[in-house]
Short mmCIF file of C-alpha atoms in Angstrom, two decimals:
data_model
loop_
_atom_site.label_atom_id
_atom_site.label_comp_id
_atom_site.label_asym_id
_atom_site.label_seq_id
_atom_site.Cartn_x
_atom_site.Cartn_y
_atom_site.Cartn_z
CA UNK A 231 -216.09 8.87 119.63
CA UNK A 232 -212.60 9.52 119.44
CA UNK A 233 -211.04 10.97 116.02
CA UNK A 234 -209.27 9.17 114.03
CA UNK A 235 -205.15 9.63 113.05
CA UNK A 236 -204.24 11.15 109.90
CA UNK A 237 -202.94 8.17 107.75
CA UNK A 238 -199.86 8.03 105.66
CA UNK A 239 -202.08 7.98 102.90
CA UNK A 240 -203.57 10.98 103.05
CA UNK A 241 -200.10 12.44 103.16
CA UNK A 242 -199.06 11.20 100.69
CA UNK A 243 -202.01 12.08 98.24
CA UNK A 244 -201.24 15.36 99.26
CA UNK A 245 -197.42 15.20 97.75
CA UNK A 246 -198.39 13.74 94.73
CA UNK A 247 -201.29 16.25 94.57
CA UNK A 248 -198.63 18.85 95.08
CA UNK A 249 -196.17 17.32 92.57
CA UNK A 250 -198.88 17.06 89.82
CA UNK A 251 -199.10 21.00 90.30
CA UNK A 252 -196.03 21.64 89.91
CA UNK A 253 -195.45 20.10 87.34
CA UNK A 254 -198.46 21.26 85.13
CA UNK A 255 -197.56 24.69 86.40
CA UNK A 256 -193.58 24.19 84.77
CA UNK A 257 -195.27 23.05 81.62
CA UNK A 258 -197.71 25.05 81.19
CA UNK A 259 -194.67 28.20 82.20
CA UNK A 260 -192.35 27.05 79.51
CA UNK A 261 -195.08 26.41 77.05
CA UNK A 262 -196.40 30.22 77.65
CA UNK A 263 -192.06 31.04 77.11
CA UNK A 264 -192.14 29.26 74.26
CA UNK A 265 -195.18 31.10 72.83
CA UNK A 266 -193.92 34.43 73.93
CA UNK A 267 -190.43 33.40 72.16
CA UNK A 268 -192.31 31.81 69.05
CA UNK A 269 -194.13 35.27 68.75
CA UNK A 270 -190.79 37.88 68.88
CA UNK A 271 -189.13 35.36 66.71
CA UNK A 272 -192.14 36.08 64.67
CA UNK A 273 -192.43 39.61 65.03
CA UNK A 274 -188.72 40.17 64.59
CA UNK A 275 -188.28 37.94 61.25
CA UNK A 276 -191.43 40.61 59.88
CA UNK A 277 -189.24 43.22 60.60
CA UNK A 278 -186.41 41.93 59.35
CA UNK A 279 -188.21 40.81 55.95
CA UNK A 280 -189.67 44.22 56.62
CA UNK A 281 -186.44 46.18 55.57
CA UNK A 282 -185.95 44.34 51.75
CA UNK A 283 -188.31 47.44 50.75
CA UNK A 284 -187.16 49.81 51.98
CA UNK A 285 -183.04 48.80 50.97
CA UNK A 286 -184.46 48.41 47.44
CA UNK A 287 -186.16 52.14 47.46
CA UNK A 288 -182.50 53.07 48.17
CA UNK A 289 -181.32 51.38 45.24
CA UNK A 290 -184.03 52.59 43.31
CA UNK A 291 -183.92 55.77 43.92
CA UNK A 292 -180.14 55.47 43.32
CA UNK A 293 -180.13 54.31 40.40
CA UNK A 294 -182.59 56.72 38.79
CA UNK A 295 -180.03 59.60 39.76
CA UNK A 296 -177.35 58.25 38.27
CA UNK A 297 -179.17 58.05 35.04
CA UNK A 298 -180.90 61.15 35.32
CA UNK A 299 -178.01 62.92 36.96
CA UNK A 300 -175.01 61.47 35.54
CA UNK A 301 -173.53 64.77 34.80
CA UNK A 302 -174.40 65.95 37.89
CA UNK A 303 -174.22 63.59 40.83
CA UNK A 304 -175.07 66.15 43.79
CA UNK A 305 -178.15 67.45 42.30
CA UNK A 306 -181.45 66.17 44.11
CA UNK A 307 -180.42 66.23 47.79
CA UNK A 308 -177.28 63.68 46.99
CA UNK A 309 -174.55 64.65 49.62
CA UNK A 310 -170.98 64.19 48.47
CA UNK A 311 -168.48 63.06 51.01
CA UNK A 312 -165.07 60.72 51.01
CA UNK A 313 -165.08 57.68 52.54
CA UNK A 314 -162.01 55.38 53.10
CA UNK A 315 -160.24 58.13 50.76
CA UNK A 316 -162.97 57.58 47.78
CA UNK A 317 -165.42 60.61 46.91
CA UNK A 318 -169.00 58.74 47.36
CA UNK A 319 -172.63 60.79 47.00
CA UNK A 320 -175.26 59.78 49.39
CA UNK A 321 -178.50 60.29 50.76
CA UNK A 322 -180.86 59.09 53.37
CA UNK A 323 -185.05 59.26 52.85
CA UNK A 324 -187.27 58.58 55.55
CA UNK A 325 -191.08 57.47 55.45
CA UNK A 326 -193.96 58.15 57.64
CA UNK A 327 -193.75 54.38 60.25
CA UNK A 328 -190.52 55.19 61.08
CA UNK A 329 -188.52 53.40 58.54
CA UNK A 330 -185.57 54.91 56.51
CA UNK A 331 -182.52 54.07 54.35
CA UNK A 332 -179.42 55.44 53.20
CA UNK A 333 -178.13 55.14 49.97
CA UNK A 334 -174.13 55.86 48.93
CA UNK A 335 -172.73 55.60 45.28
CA UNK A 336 -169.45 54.95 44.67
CA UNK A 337 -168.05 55.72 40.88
CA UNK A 338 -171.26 58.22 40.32
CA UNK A 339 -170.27 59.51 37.20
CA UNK A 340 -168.98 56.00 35.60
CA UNK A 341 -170.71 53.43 33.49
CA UNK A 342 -170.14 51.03 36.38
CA UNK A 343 -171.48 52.47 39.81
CA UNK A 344 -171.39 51.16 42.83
CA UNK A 345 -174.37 51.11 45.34
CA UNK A 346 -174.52 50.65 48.95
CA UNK A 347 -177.89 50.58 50.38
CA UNK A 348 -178.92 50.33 54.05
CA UNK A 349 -182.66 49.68 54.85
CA UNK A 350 -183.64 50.26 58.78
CA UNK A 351 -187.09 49.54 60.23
CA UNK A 352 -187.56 50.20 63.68
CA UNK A 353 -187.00 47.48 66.00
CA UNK A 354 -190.39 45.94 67.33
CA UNK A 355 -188.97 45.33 71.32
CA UNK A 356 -186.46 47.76 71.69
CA UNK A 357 -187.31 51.92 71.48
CA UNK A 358 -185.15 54.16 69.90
CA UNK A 359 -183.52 50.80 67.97
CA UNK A 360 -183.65 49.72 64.56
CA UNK A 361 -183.33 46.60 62.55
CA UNK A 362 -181.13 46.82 59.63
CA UNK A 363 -180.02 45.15 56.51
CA UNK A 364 -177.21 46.74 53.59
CA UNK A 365 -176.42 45.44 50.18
CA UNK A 366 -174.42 46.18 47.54
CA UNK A 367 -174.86 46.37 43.68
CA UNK A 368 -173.11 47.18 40.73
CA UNK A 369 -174.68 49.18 37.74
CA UNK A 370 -173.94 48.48 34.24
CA UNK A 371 -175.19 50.60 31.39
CA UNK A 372 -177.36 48.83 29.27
CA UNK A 373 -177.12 49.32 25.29
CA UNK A 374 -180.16 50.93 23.91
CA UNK A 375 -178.99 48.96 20.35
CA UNK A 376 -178.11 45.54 21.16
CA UNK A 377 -179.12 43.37 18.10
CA UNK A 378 -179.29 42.93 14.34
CA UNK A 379 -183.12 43.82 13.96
CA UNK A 380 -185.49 43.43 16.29
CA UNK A 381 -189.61 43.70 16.71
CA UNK A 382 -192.42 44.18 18.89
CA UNK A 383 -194.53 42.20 16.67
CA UNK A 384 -194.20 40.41 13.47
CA UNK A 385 -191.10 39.49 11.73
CA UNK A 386 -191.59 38.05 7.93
CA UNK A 387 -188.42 37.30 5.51
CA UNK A 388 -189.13 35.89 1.96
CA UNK A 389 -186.13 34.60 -0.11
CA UNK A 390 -183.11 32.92 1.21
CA UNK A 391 -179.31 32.92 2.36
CA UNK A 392 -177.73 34.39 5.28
CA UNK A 393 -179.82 37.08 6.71
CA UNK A 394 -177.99 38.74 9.60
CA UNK A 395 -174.26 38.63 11.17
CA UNK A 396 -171.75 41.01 13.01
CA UNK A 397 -169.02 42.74 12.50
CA UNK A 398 -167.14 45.48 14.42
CA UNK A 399 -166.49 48.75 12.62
CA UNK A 400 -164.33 49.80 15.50
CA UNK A 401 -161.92 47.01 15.37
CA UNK A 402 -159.53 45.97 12.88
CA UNK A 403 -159.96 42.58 13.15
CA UNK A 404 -164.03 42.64 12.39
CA UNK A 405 -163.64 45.73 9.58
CA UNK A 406 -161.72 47.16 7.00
CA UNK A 407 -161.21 50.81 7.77
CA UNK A 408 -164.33 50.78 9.55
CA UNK A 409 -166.40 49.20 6.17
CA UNK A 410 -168.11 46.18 6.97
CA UNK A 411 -165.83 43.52 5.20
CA UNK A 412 -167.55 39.95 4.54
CA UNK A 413 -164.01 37.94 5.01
CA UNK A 414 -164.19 39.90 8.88
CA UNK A 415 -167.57 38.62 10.33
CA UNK A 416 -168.72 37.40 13.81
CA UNK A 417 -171.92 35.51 15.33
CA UNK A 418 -173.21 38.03 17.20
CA UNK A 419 -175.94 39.07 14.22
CA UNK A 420 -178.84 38.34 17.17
CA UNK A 421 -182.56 38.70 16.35
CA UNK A 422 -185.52 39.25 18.44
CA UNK A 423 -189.25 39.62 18.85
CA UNK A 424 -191.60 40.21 21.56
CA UNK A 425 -194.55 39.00 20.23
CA UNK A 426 -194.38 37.23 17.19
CA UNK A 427 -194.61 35.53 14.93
CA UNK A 428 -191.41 35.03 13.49
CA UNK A 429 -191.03 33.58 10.04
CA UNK A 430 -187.41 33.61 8.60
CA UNK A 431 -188.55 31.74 4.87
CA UNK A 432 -185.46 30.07 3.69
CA UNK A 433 -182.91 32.68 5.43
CA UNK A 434 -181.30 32.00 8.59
CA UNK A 435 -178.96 34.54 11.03
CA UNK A 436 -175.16 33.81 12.81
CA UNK A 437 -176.59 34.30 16.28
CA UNK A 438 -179.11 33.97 18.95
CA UNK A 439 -183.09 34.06 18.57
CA UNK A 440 -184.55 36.07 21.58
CA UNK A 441 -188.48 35.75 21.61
CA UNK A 442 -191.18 36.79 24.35
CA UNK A 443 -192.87 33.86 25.96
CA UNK A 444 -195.79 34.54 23.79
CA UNK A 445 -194.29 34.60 20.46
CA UNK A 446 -195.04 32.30 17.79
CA UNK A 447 -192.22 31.21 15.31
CA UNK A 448 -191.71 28.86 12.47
CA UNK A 449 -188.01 29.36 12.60
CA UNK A 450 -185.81 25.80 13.48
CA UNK A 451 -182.73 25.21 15.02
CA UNK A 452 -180.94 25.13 12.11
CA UNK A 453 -182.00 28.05 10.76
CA UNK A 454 -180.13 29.80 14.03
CA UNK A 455 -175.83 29.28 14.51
CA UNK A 456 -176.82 30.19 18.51
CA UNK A 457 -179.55 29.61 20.77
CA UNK A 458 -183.38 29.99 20.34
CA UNK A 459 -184.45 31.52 23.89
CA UNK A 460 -188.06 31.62 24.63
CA UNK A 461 -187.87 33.88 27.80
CA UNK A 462 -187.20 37.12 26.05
CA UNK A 463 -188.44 39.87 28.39
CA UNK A 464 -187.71 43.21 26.79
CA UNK A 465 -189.36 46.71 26.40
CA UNK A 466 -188.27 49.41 24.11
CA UNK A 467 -188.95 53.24 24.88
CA UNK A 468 -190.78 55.48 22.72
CA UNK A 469 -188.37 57.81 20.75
CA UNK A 470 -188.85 61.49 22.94
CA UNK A 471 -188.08 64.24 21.27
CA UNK A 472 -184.63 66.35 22.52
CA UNK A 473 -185.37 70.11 24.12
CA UNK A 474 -183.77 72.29 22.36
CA UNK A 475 -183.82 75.38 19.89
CA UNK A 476 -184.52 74.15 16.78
CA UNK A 477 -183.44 76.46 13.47
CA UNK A 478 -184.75 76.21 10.00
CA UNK A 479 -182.27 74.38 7.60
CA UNK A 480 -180.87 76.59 4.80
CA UNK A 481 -181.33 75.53 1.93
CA UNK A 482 -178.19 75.55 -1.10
CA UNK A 483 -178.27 74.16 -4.95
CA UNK A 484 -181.79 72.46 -3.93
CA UNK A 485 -180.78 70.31 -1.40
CA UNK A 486 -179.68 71.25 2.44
CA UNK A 487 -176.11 71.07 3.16
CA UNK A 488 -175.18 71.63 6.54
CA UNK A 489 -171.61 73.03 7.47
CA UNK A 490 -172.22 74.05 10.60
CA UNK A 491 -173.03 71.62 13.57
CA UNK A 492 -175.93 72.28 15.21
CA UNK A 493 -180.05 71.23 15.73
CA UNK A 494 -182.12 72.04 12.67
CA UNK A 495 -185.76 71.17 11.47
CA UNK A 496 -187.19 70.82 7.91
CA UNK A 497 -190.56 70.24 6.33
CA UNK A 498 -189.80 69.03 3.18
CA UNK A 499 -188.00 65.89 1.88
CA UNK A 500 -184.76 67.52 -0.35
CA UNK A 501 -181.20 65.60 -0.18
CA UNK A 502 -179.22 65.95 2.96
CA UNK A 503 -175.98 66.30 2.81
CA UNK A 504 -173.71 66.43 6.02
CA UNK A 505 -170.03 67.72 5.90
CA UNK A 506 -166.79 66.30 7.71
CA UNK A 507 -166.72 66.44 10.81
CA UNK A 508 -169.88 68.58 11.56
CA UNK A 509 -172.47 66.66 14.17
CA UNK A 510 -176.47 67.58 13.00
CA UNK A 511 -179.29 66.24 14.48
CA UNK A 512 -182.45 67.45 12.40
CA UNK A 513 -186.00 67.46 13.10
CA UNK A 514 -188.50 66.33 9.77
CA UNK A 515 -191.89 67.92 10.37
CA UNK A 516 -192.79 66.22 7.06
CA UNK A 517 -195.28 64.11 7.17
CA UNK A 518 -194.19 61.83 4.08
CA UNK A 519 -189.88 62.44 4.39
CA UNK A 520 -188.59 60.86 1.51
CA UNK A 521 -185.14 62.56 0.30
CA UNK A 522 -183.77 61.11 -2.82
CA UNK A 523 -179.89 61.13 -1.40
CA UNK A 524 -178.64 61.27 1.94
CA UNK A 525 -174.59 62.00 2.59
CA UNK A 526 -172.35 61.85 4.93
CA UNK A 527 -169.30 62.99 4.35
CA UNK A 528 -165.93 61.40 5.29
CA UNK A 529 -162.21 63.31 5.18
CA UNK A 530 -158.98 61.66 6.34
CA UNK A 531 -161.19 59.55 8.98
CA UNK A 532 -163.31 62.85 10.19
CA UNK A 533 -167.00 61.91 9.80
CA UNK A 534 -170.07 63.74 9.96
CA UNK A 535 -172.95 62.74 12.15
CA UNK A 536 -176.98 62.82 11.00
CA UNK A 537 -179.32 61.91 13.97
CA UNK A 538 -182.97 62.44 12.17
CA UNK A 539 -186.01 62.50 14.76
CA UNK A 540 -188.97 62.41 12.20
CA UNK A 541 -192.43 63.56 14.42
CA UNK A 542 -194.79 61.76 12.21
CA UNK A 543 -196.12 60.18 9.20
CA UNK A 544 -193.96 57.93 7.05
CA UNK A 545 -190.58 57.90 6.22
CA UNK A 546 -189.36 56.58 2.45
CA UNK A 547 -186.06 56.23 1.91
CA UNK A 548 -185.89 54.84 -1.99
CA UNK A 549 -182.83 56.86 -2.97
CA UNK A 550 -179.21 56.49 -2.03
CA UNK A 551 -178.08 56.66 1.90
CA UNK A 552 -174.47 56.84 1.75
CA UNK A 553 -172.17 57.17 4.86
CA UNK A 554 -168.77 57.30 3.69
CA UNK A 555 -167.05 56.03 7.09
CA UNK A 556 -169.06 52.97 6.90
CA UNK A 557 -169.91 53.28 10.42
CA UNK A 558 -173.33 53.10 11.79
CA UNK A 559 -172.31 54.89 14.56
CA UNK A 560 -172.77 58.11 12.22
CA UNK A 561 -176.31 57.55 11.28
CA UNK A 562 -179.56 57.17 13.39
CA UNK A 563 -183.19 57.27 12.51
CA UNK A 564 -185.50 57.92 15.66
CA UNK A 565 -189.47 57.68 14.67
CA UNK A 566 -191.68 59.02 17.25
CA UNK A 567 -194.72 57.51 18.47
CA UNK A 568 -196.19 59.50 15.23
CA UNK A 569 -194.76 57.45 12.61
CA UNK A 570 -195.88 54.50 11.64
CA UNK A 571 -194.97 53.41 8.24
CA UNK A 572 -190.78 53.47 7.22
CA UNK A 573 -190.07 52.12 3.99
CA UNK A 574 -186.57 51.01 2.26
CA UNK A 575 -185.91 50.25 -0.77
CA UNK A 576 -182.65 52.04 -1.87
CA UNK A 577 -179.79 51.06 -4.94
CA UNK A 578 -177.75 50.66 -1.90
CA UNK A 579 -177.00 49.45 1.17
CA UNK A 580 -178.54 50.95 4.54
CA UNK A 581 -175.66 51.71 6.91
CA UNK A 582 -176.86 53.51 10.38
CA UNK A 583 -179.47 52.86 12.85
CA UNK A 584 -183.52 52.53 12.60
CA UNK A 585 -185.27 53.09 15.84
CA UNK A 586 -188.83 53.17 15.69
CA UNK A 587 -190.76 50.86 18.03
CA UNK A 588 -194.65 52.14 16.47
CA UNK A 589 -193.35 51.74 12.85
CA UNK A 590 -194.00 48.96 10.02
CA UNK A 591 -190.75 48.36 8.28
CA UNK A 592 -190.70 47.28 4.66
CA UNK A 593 -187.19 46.35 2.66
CA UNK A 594 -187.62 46.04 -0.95
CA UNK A 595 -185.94 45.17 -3.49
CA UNK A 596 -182.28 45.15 -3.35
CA UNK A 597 -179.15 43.64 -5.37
CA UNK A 598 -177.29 40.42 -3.87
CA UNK A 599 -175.16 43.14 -1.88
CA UNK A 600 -177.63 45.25 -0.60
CA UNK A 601 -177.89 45.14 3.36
CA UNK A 602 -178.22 47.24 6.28
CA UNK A 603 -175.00 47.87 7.87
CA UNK A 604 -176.14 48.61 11.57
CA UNK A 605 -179.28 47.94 13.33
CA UNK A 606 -183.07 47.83 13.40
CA UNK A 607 -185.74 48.09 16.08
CA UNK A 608 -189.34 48.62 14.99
CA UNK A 609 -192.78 47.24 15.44
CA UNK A 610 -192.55 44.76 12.80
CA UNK A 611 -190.31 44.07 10.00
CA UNK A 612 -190.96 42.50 6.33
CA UNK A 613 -188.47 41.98 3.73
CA UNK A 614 -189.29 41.54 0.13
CA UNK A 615 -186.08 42.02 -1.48
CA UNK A 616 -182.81 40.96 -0.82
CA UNK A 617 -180.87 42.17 2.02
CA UNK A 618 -178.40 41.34 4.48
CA UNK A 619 -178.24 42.54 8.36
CA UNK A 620 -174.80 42.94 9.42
CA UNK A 621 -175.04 44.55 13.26
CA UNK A 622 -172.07 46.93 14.32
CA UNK A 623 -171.12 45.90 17.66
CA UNK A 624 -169.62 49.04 18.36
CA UNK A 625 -173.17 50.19 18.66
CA UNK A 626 -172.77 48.25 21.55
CA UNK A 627 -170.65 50.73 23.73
CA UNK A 628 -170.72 54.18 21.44
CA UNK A 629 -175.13 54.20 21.19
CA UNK A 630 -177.58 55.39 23.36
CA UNK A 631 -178.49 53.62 26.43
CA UNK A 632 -181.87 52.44 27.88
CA UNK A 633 -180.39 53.11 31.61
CA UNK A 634 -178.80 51.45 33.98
CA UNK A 635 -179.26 47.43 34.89
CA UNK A 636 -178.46 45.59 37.92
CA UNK A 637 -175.03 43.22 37.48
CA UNK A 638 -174.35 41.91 40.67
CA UNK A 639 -176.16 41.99 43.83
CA UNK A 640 -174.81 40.76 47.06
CA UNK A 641 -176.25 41.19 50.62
CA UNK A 642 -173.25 42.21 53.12
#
């Protein structure tokens, strides 16, 4: 038997077998690229989200110098240098995978610096490369004294009328030489609680309402001139006690009279008097202070200064606090952790600053002009008398500060 021709159809079987391979071969290629691009799109957008942390250790860690370090900007490794003709500190902290940033601060010693923070991770296809990203934020200082009163817990008011405003002992237009002056008031007399509840009785305040998003309140809209915010998200530091050398305060005509500036420390609870122009802060190791007086002395616009830092027990003010400048600014109570109990119920009005986030505060009594001139913060506050809160904004820029917040953040 002879055998047989190929046929054309053989042939072409074989072409279209051909073509069919082909062209599950180019699919199944550029669906393998596609993976393989898929996955260092993948692995490169990790690394990329990978640097966020380590560009906000920068800023961290850049912010706590110039807090702690404000006096001192080199201190702790920060390098200074001038860049585009501006003096700038900076540093640059590496971590065991390979990952580092670099932090510069412009305006180190200022209340407003400026941070520049580079975070690089190291780049997932390429050796010896990195992946970067930089931003840049402003610092603001934020006022350790910011409202009226204020509470980590309860706040209860009984009686009625207006029960905190502002005023500005610093300016002329919200004061009267510095004295809080009733025909010179603002809206800024804000209130706040972390916890709750809040009960205002019949009073109601010219300014906001802050509360934590678990506080309780009874207090309406109309009892408030501003907004009640329900988002309040706040914590306030426990007083610390400064290091220093501490002497015993002398003691003249049964009271102590200080003359001299300087740090001092008592154990008893005798009238304080504080002359022009001297500057005493004074440590009570009483456990129940409770002076009848308390002066501070004013002369041709020279004040004294009285910062108290009482370590524990209660403190009872009943007597007389006068500050002659009318200034706030010149007074400040700091309870620490070991007082829990502060008590007011002087023949006049309060003017300085109460800070003492583990103490009760009770007001009572009080004429129809009896108010504290200044500022409150403590772990819950109940009035019983009759008093007024006027806050003195210039607490605002002249008081303490909690530290530095974030104002503006932009990636470059």
């Amino acid at each position: 038997m002879l055998p047989r021709p190929r046929t054309a159809e053989n042939g072409s079987t074989l072409v279209v077998a051909l073509i069919m391979c082909l062209t599950i071969g180019t699919v199944l290629a550029s669906y393998l690229m596609l993976i393989g691009s898929r996955y260092k799109v993948t692995v490169r957008s990790q690394s990329w989200n990978a640097a966020v942390p380590v560009m906000e250790a920068g800023i961290e860690e850049a912010m706590t110098h110039v807090y702690d370090d404000g006096n001192n900007p080199s201190a702790n490794g920060w390098t200074p240098d001038v860049l585009s003709g501006l003096p700038v500190y900076w540093k640059q902290r590496s971590f065991s995978d390979g990952s580092y940033f670099r932090a510069t601060i412009y305006n180190a010693t200022s209340n407003n610096p400026i941070i520049y923070s580079a975070g690089f991770v190291p780049s997932p296809f390429q050796s010896n490369s990195y992946i970067s990203r930089v931003v840049k934020v402003t610092g603001s200082q934020m006022p350790l004294i910011f409202v009226a009163f204020a509470s980590i817990n309860s706040i209860t008011f009984h009686g009625n009328g207006l029960a905190a405003n502002s005023f500005n002992s610093s300016d002329p237009a919200l004061s009267t030489n510095g004295q809080y002056d009733p025909s010179k008031t603002s809206t800024n007399g804000d209130v706040a609680s972390v916890n709750g509840p809040v009960d205002f009785g019949n009073h109601s305040i010219a300014g906001n309402l802050y509360l934590g998003p678990n506080a309780t309140s009874s207090v309406t809209a109309g009892q408030v001139s501003g907004t009640i915010y329900n988002n309040y998200n706040v914590s306030f530091p426990d007083v610390v006690l400064p290091t220093t050398t501490w002497l015993p305060a002398a003691t003249t005509g049964g009271r102590h009279d200080f003359t001299v500036s300087g740090d001092y420390y008592v154990s008893d609870s005798l009238d304080v008097q504080v002359e022009p122009g001297v500057s005493v802060r004074l440590r009570v190791d009483s456990t129940s202070f409770s002076p009848g007086n308390v002066n501070i002395l004013t002369t041709n616009g020279n004040s004294g200064s009285l910062t108290i830092y009482q370590v524990s027990g209660s403190g009872s003010m009943a007597g007389n606090v006068t500050v002659q400048s009318g200034r706030a600014r010149n007074l400040y109570y700091y309870g620490l952790p070991g007082v829990t109990s502060i008590t007011y119920g002087g023949n006049s009005s309060f003017i300085g600053v109460i800070y003492a986030p583990e103490a009760d505060l009770t007001l009572n009594g009080g004429g129809n002009n009896n108010g504290l001139i200044g500022s409150s913060i403590t772990k819950t506050i109940t009035m019983n008398g009759h008093y007024n809160f006027h806050f003195d904004e210039d607490l605002l820029s002249s008081g303490p500060s909690r530290g530095f917040t974030v104002s503006s953040w932009q990636e470059q």
